[in-house]
Coordinates of C-alpha atoms in Angstrom, one line a residue:
M1 CA 53.4 141.3 166.7
T2 CA 52.2 140.9 163.1
A3 CA 54.0 143.1 160.7
L4 CA 51.8 145.4 158.6
P5 CA 52.3 145.2 154.9
L6 CA 54.2 148.1 153.4
T7 CA 52.2 150.5 151.2
L8 CA 54.3 151.4 148.2
Q9 CA 53.8 155.0 147.2
P10 CA 54.1 155.8 143.5
R11 CA 57.2 157.6 142.6
P12 CA 56.6 161.1 141.4
A13 CA 57.2 161.6 137.7
E14 CA 60.4 163.1 136.7
P15 CA 60.0 166.8 135.8
V16 CA 60.0 167.5 132.1
D17 CA 63.0 169.5 130.8
P18 CA 61.4 172.2 128.6
S19 CA 64.7 172.6 126.6
V20 CA 64.7 171.2 123.1
D21 CA 68.4 172.1 123.0
H22 CA 69.1 169.6 125.8
A23 CA 67.0 166.9 124.1
I24 CA 69.0 167.3 120.9
L25 CA 72.3 167.2 122.7
A26 CA 71.2 164.0 124.5
I27 CA 70.3 162.4 121.2
V28 CA 73.7 163.4 119.6
S29 CA 75.7 162.2 122.7
G30 CA 73.8 158.9 122.8
A31 CA 72.3 159.6 126.2
S32 CA 68.8 159.5 124.6
T33 CA 67.3 156.9 122.2
A34 CA 65.0 159.5 120.6
S35 CA 65.8 160.7 117.0
T36 CA 66.3 164.0 115.4
C37 CA 65.9 165.0 111.7
T38 CA 69.6 166.1 111.7
T39 CA 72.4 166.1 114.2
D40 CA 73.5 169.5 112.8
L41 CA 71.0 171.0 115.2
A42 CA 73.5 170.4 118.0
A43 CA 75.8 173.0 116.4
G44 CA 75.6 176.7 116.9
P45 CA 73.6 178.5 114.2
W46 CA 76.6 180.7 113.4
D47 CA 78.1 177.6 111.7
F48 CA 75.5 178.1 109.0
D49 CA 75.2 181.9 108.8
T50 CA 77.6 182.1 105.8
R51 CA 75.9 179.3 103.9
P52 CA 72.8 179.8 101.7
G53 CA 69.8 178.0 103.1
Y54 CA 67.5 178.1 106.1
G55 CA 69.8 176.0 108.3
P56 CA 69.2 172.6 109.9
G57 CA 65.6 171.7 111.0
S58 CA 62.3 171.4 109.3
S59 CA 62.9 173.8 106.4
M60 CA 66.4 172.7 105.5
G61 CA 65.1 171.1 102.3
D62 CA 63.3 174.3 101.2
V63 CA 64.9 176.5 98.5
I64 CA 65.9 179.9 99.8
P65 CA 65.5 182.9 97.5
T66 CA 68.6 184.6 96.1
G67 CA 69.5 187.6 98.1
A68 CA 67.9 186.4 101.4
P69 CA 69.4 188.2 104.4
R70 CA 72.6 186.8 105.9
Q71 CA 74.0 187.3 109.3
G72 CA 77.5 188.7 109.8
E73 CA 80.0 186.9 112.0
L74 CA 79.1 186.6 115.7
P75 CA 82.1 187.5 117.9
A76 CA 83.9 184.5 119.3
E77 CA 83.1 185.5 122.9
Y78 CA 79.5 184.7 122.3
R79 CA 80.1 181.6 120.2
E80 CA 82.3 180.1 122.8
A81 CA 80.4 181.1 126.0
S82 CA 78.5 178.4 127.9
E83 CA 74.8 178.4 128.4
A84 CA 75.2 179.6 132.0
E85 CA 77.5 182.4 130.9
L86 CA 75.1 183.6 128.2
H87 CA 72.2 183.5 130.6
A88 CA 74.1 185.7 133.1
R89 CA 75.2 188.2 130.4
I90 CA 71.7 188.5 129.0
T91 CA 70.3 189.0 132.5
A92 CA 72.9 191.6 133.4
A93 CA 72.3 193.6 130.1
K94 CA 68.6 193.6 130.6
E95 CA 69.1 195.0 134.1
V96 CA 71.2 197.8 132.8
L97 CA 68.8 198.7 130.0
G98 CA 65.7 198.4 132.1
D99 CA 62.6 199.9 130.4
R100 CA 64.7 201.1 127.5
V101 CA 64.3 197.7 125.9
V102 CA 61.5 195.1 125.6
V103 CA 62.3 191.5 124.6
L104 CA 59.6 189.6 122.7
G105 CA 59.8 185.8 122.3
H106 CA 57.7 183.7 119.9
F107 CA 56.1 180.5 121.2
Y108 CA 58.5 178.5 118.9
Q109 CA 61.7 180.0 120.3
R110 CA 64.1 177.7 122.2
E111 CA 63.6 177.7 126.0
E112 CA 67.0 179.4 126.6
V113 CA 65.7 182.5 124.7
V114 CA 62.1 182.5 125.9
T115 CA 63.2 182.6 129.5
H116 CA 64.5 186.1 128.9
A117 CA 61.4 187.4 127.0
D118 CA 59.2 190.0 128.6
Y119 CA 56.3 188.7 126.5
V120 CA 55.8 185.3 124.9
G121 CA 53.1 184.8 122.2
D122 CA 52.4 184.4 118.5
S123 CA 53.5 186.9 115.9
F124 CA 50.5 189.2 116.2
Q125 CA 50.3 189.0 120.0
L126 CA 53.9 190.0 120.2
A127 CA 53.4 192.9 117.7
N128 CA 50.6 194.2 119.9
A129 CA 52.8 193.7 123.0
A130 CA 55.3 196.1 121.4
L131 CA 52.6 198.7 121.3
E132 CA 52.3 198.5 125.1
H133 CA 55.8 199.9 125.4
P134 CA 55.8 203.1 123.3
H135 CA 58.6 204.6 125.4
A136 CA 61.0 201.7 124.9
E137 CA 64.0 202.7 122.7
A138 CA 64.4 199.2 121.3
I139 CA 62.2 196.2 120.7
V140 CA 64.3 193.0 120.4
F141 CA 62.1 190.5 118.5
C142 CA 63.1 186.9 119.1
G143 CA 61.3 185.4 116.1
V144 CA 61.7 185.6 112.4
H145 CA 62.0 188.4 109.8
F146 CA 58.4 189.0 108.9
M147 CA 57.5 189.3 112.6
A148 CA 60.1 192.0 113.2
E149 CA 58.8 193.8 110.1
T150 CA 55.3 193.7 111.6
A151 CA 56.6 195.1 114.9
D152 CA 58.3 197.9 112.9
L153 CA 55.0 198.7 111.1
L154 CA 53.1 199.0 114.4
S155 CA 55.7 200.7 116.6
R156 CA 56.7 204.3 116.7
P157 CA 59.2 205.6 114.1
E158 CA 61.9 206.3 116.6
Q159 CA 61.8 202.9 118.1
A160 CA 64.4 200.4 116.8
V161 CA 63.2 196.9 116.1
I162 CA 66.0 194.4 116.3
L163 CA 66.2 190.8 115.0
P164 CA 69.0 189.1 116.8
N165 CA 70.0 186.9 113.8
L166 CA 69.2 188.4 110.3
A167 CA 69.2 184.9 108.8
A168 CA 66.1 184.0 110.8
G169 CA 63.7 184.2 107.9
C170 CA 60.6 182.1 107.1
S171 CA 60.5 179.6 104.2
M172 CA 56.7 179.8 104.0
A173 CA 56.7 183.6 103.8
D174 CA 59.4 183.4 101.1
M175 CA 57.2 181.1 99.0
A176 CA 55.1 184.2 98.0
S177 CA 57.5 186.7 96.6
I178 CA 56.2 190.2 95.7
D179 CA 57.2 189.6 92.0
D180 CA 55.3 186.3 91.8
V181 CA 52.2 187.8 93.5
E182 CA 52.1 190.8 91.2
E183 CA 52.5 188.5 88.1
C184 CA 49.6 186.4 89.4
W185 CA 47.5 189.6 89.9
E186 CA 48.2 190.6 86.3
Q187 CA 47.1 187.2 85.0
L188 CA 43.9 187.3 87.0
A189 CA 43.2 190.8 85.6
D190 CA 43.5 189.4 82.1
L191 CA 41.1 186.6 83.0
Y192 CA 38.5 188.5 85.1
G193 CA 38.8 192.1 83.8
P194 CA 39.6 195.1 86.0
L195 CA 40.1 193.8 89.5
D196 CA 39.0 197.1 91.2
V197 CA 35.7 197.5 89.4
R198 CA 32.5 196.3 91.3
G199 CA 29.9 194.4 89.3
A200 CA 26.1 194.6 89.5
D201 CA 26.3 192.5 92.6
G202 CA 28.5 195.1 94.3
L203 CA 31.5 192.8 94.4
V204 CA 35.0 193.0 92.8
P205 CA 36.3 189.9 91.0
V206 CA 39.0 189.1 93.6
I207 CA 40.0 190.2 97.2
P208 CA 43.6 189.4 98.1
V209 CA 44.1 188.0 101.6
T210 CA 47.5 187.3 103.1
Y211 CA 48.4 185.4 106.2
M212 CA 50.4 187.3 108.9
N213 CA 53.3 185.0 107.9
S214 CA 54.2 187.1 104.9
S215 CA 56.7 189.8 104.1
A216 CA 55.9 193.5 104.6
A217 CA 56.0 193.8 100.8
I218 CA 53.1 191.3 100.5
K219 CA 51.1 193.1 103.2
G220 CA 51.7 196.3 101.3
F221 CA 50.4 194.7 98.1
V222 CA 47.3 193.5 99.9
G223 CA 46.7 197.0 101.3
R224 CA 47.0 198.7 97.9
H225 CA 44.5 196.3 96.3
G226 CA 41.7 196.4 98.8
G227 CA 42.8 193.3 100.7
I228 CA 43.4 192.3 104.3
V229 CA 45.7 190.4 106.6
C230 CA 44.7 187.4 108.7
T231 CA 46.0 185.2 111.5
S232 CA 45.4 181.6 112.2
S233 CA 42.9 182.5 114.9
N234 CA 40.8 184.9 112.9
A235 CA 41.1 183.5 109.3
R236 CA 37.4 182.7 109.2
T237 CA 36.3 186.2 110.2
V238 CA 38.7 187.6 107.6
L239 CA 37.4 185.4 104.8
E240 CA 33.8 186.4 105.7
W241 CA 35.0 190.0 105.4
A242 CA 36.5 189.3 102.0
F243 CA 33.5 187.4 100.6
A244 CA 31.4 190.4 101.5
R245 CA 33.5 192.5 99.1
G246 CA 34.6 190.1 96.4
R247 CA 33.4 187.1 94.4
R248 CA 36.5 185.1 95.3
V249 CA 39.6 185.3 97.4
L250 CA 43.3 185.0 96.5
F251 CA 44.8 183.5 99.7
F252 CA 48.6 183.3 100.3
P253 CA 51.1 182.1 101.2
D254 CA 49.8 179.1 103.2
Q255 CA 47.5 176.8 101.1
H256 CA 46.6 174.7 104.2
L257 CA 45.3 177.4 106.4
G258 CA 43.3 178.8 103.4
R259 CA 41.9 175.3 102.5
N260 CA 41.1 174.2 106.0
T261 CA 39.4 177.5 106.9
A262 CA 37.3 177.7 103.6
K263 CA 36.3 174.1 103.8
A264 CA 35.0 174.6 107.4
M265 CA 32.9 177.5 105.9
G266 CA 31.4 175.2 103.4
V267 CA 33.4 176.1 100.3
P268 CA 33.7 172.9 98.1
L269 CA 37.2 171.7 97.4
E270 CA 36.6 171.9 93.6
Q271 CA 36.2 175.7 94.1
M272 CA 39.6 176.0 95.6
P273 CA 42.1 175.7 92.8
M274 CA 45.9 176.0 93.5
W275 CA 48.0 178.7 92.1
N276 CA 51.6 177.6 91.3
S277 CA 53.6 180.6 90.3
R278 CA 55.8 178.5 88.1
K279 CA 53.0 177.6 85.7
P280 CA 50.8 179.6 83.3
L281 CA 47.5 180.6 85.1
G282 CA 49.0 178.9 88.2
G283 CA 48.5 175.5 86.6
S284 CA 44.7 175.8 86.6
S285 CA 42.2 176.0 83.7
T286 CA 40.3 179.2 82.9
A287 CA 37.1 177.3 83.8
D288 CA 38.5 176.3 87.2
L289 CA 39.5 179.8 87.9
A290 CA 36.1 181.2 86.7
D291 CA 34.3 178.9 89.2
A292 CA 36.8 179.5 92.0
R293 CA 35.8 180.9 95.4
V294 CA 39.3 180.6 96.9
I295 CA 42.5 180.6 94.9
L296 CA 45.1 179.0 97.1
W297 CA 48.8 179.9 96.8
H298 CA 51.2 177.0 96.5
G299 CA 52.9 177.6 99.8
F300 CA 53.2 175.7 103.1
C301 CA 54.9 175.5 106.5
S302 CA 57.5 172.8 106.6
V303 CA 57.0 172.3 110.4
H304 CA 53.3 171.5 110.0
R305 CA 53.7 169.5 106.8
R306 CA 55.6 166.9 108.9
F307 CA 52.4 165.8 110.7
T308 CA 50.5 162.9 109.2
V309 CA 47.3 160.9 109.6
E310 CA 49.5 157.8 110.4
Q311 CA 51.0 159.7 113.4
I312 CA 47.5 160.4 114.7
E313 CA 46.5 156.7 114.2
R314 CA 49.6 155.6 116.1
A315 CA 48.8 158.1 119.0
R316 CA 45.3 156.8 119.3
A317 CA 46.4 153.1 119.3
E318 CA 49.1 153.7 121.9
H319 CA 47.2 156.2 124.1
P320 CA 43.5 155.3 124.2
G321 CA 41.4 158.4 124.9
V322 CA 44.1 160.8 123.7
R323 CA 43.0 164.3 122.7
V324 CA 44.6 165.3 119.4
I325 CA 45.0 169.0 118.6
V326 CA 46.8 170.3 115.5
H327 CA 47.5 173.6 114.0
P328 CA 45.5 174.7 110.9
E329 CA 48.7 175.0 108.9
C330 CA 48.7 171.2 108.8
P331 CA 47.4 169.4 105.7
M332 CA 43.7 168.9 105.4
A333 CA 43.7 165.2 106.0
V334 CA 45.6 165.7 109.3
V335 CA 43.1 168.5 110.4
D336 CA 40.2 166.2 109.5
A337 CA 41.7 163.3 111.5
A338 CA 42.4 165.4 114.6
D339 CA 39.9 166.1 117.4
E340 CA 40.6 169.9 117.1
A341 CA 42.5 172.4 115.1
G342 CA 43.5 175.8 116.3
S343 CA 46.3 178.4 116.5
T344 CA 49.2 178.2 118.9
D345 CA 47.3 180.3 121.4
Y346 CA 44.3 178.0 121.0
I347 CA 46.4 175.0 121.7
R348 CA 47.9 176.6 124.8
K349 CA 44.6 177.7 126.2
A350 CA 42.9 174.3 125.5
I351 CA 45.6 172.5 127.6
A352 CA 45.4 175.2 130.3
A353 CA 41.6 174.8 130.5
A354 CA 41.7 171.0 130.9
T355 CA 40.5 170.3 134.5
E356 CA 41.2 166.5 134.5
P357 CA 44.5 164.8 133.8
T358 CA 44.5 164.3 130.0
T359 CA 46.8 162.9 127.4
F360 CA 47.4 165.4 124.6
A361 CA 49.0 164.7 121.2
I362 CA 49.9 168.0 119.7
G363 CA 50.6 168.8 116.0
T364 CA 52.8 172.0 116.1
E365 CA 56.4 173.1 116.7
I366 CA 58.3 171.0 119.2
N367 CA 59.6 173.9 121.3
L368 CA 56.0 174.9 122.2
V369 CA 55.0 171.3 122.8
Q370 CA 58.0 170.6 125.1
R371 CA 57.3 173.8 127.1
L372 CA 53.7 172.9 127.5
S373 CA 54.6 169.5 128.7
A374 CA 56.8 171.0 131.4
Q375 CA 54.3 173.7 132.4
F376 CA 51.4 171.2 132.8
P377 CA 52.8 168.1 134.5
Q378 CA 49.3 166.9 135.5
H379 CA 48.8 166.0 131.8
E380 CA 50.8 163.8 129.4
I381 CA 51.7 166.0 126.5
F382 CA 53.7 164.9 123.5
C383 CA 54.4 165.9 119.9
L384 CA 52.7 163.9 117.2
D385 CA 55.9 163.7 115.3
P386 CA 58.3 161.5 117.3
V387 CA 61.4 163.0 115.4
V388 CA 62.8 166.1 117.1
C389 CA 62.8 168.6 114.3
P390 CA 62.3 172.3 115.3
C391 CA 61.6 175.2 113.0
S392 CA 64.8 175.8 111.1
T393 CA 64.5 179.5 111.1
M394 CA 63.2 180.1 114.7
Y395 CA 66.2 178.0 115.7
R396 CA 68.6 180.5 114.2
I397 CA 67.9 182.7 117.3
H398 CA 70.4 181.6 119.9
P399 CA 71.2 183.1 123.3
G400 CA 74.5 184.1 121.9
Y401 CA 72.9 186.5 119.4
L402 CA 70.5 187.8 122.1
A403 CA 73.4 188.6 124.4
W404 CA 75.3 190.3 121.5
V405 CA 72.4 192.6 120.5
L406 CA 71.6 193.5 124.1
E407 CA 75.2 194.2 125.0
R408 CA 75.6 196.4 121.9
L409 CA 72.6 198.4 123.1
V410 CA 74.3 198.8 126.5
A411 CA 77.3 200.2 124.6
G412 CA 75.0 202.6 122.7
E413 CA 75.0 200.8 119.4
V414 CA 71.9 199.4 117.5
V415 CA 72.7 196.4 115.4
N416 CA 70.4 194.3 113.1
R417 CA 67.7 196.9 112.9
I418 CA 64.7 196.0 110.8
T419 CA 63.1 198.9 108.9
V420 CA 60.1 198.8 106.5
P421 CA 60.3 201.5 103.7
A422 CA 57.6 204.2 104.0
D423 CA 56.1 203.4 100.6
V424 CA 55.5 199.8 101.7
A425 CA 54.7 200.6 105.3
E426 CA 51.7 202.8 104.6
P427 CA 49.6 200.3 102.6
A428 CA 50.8 197.4 104.8
R429 CA 49.4 199.2 107.9
L430 CA 46.1 199.7 106.1
A431 CA 45.8 196.0 105.5
L432 CA 46.5 195.3 109.2
E433 CA 44.0 198.0 110.3
R434 CA 41.4 196.3 108.2
M435 CA 42.1 193.0 110.0
L436 CA 41.8 194.7 113.4
A437 CA 38.4 196.3 112.3
A438 CA 37.0 192.9 111.1
K439 CA 35.1 191.6 114.1
P440 CA 33.5 188.1 114.3

């Protein structure tokens, strides 16, 4: 009897672990040959709570403002608990609290936190999610400080918005302080004349536009001066709204989102001068500012500044046919070299909509990329930056802090509440309402 040849079946691919925590621990222990921007990421964030700075990760080189919020000491029982113990405690606390609490998790949060979120999304999606639970006593926002402020602006006064770690700020948001923005506004008034007076063309000299990634104080400034808030997904619509009301736009705090959006609308680069708050007239000439259509604030996201054209070229060389999608907070050259640019939600939806197995190279925060890779095993999905370097401030939210704030709620105590003062909240809400009313 002739033996039939064996047909070798391909071995199924190993499932992707969505946990960036696990990837970092493997690197530090030597179990992985990948690299990380700092081995300090393997430590608990409480090791850095008493030190000035944003903590280990992409923003660790950024200068934190004096007086930035610090987190008090986390009790030892949370610092010393295992991943499994914290998971069980969070689950149990949520079961006790029930509908009294809603937990929101940003796309960039670590997997061990996101797994407990009732809603996962970007900052504005999550703020809107909070509105869907008007009877919840507490909103636990697993994100960064400006996001918790926005949730407080949009929630009912009696609802407590809680940020598990007060040290979870945002270096980009901090790059546009209210004092620097008001000083800029005064200098522009000296240059252009009264900024609230319409000319013969029916336009005011400048309309301020702030990205959602900004403090409540900045949103309040924008609301007081006839301006508007934008997100990465509606920035074009918002700029169109602003150009219908002003001859030029002052856009902050992210220069890259402003530049990439305005460039796609046909605004020449020479009409987009930079404003550096450390220099007179922002470092530009009066002629440049007179011809400006968009004045860009000298701010940036340290996560998205890590992506380069060289990384895209390497991805194309090693993965023929790769589809490169980057976030519009990336530098202009990176956006131009990519196949597509879009918000975190755009990236997620683009991958979900792909009907054929596809290789994706993604230029955004590693926690989202790793999670997408696990969620869509039919595709090959990897981060453009081969170095594992999560957002420093998102990484300050750890399951230990989430367990702590939830168990304090069970005990009847609200900790780490974020509250926006009324004099700031009213104009900030106005700026947000203008954004919601601005339709494409």
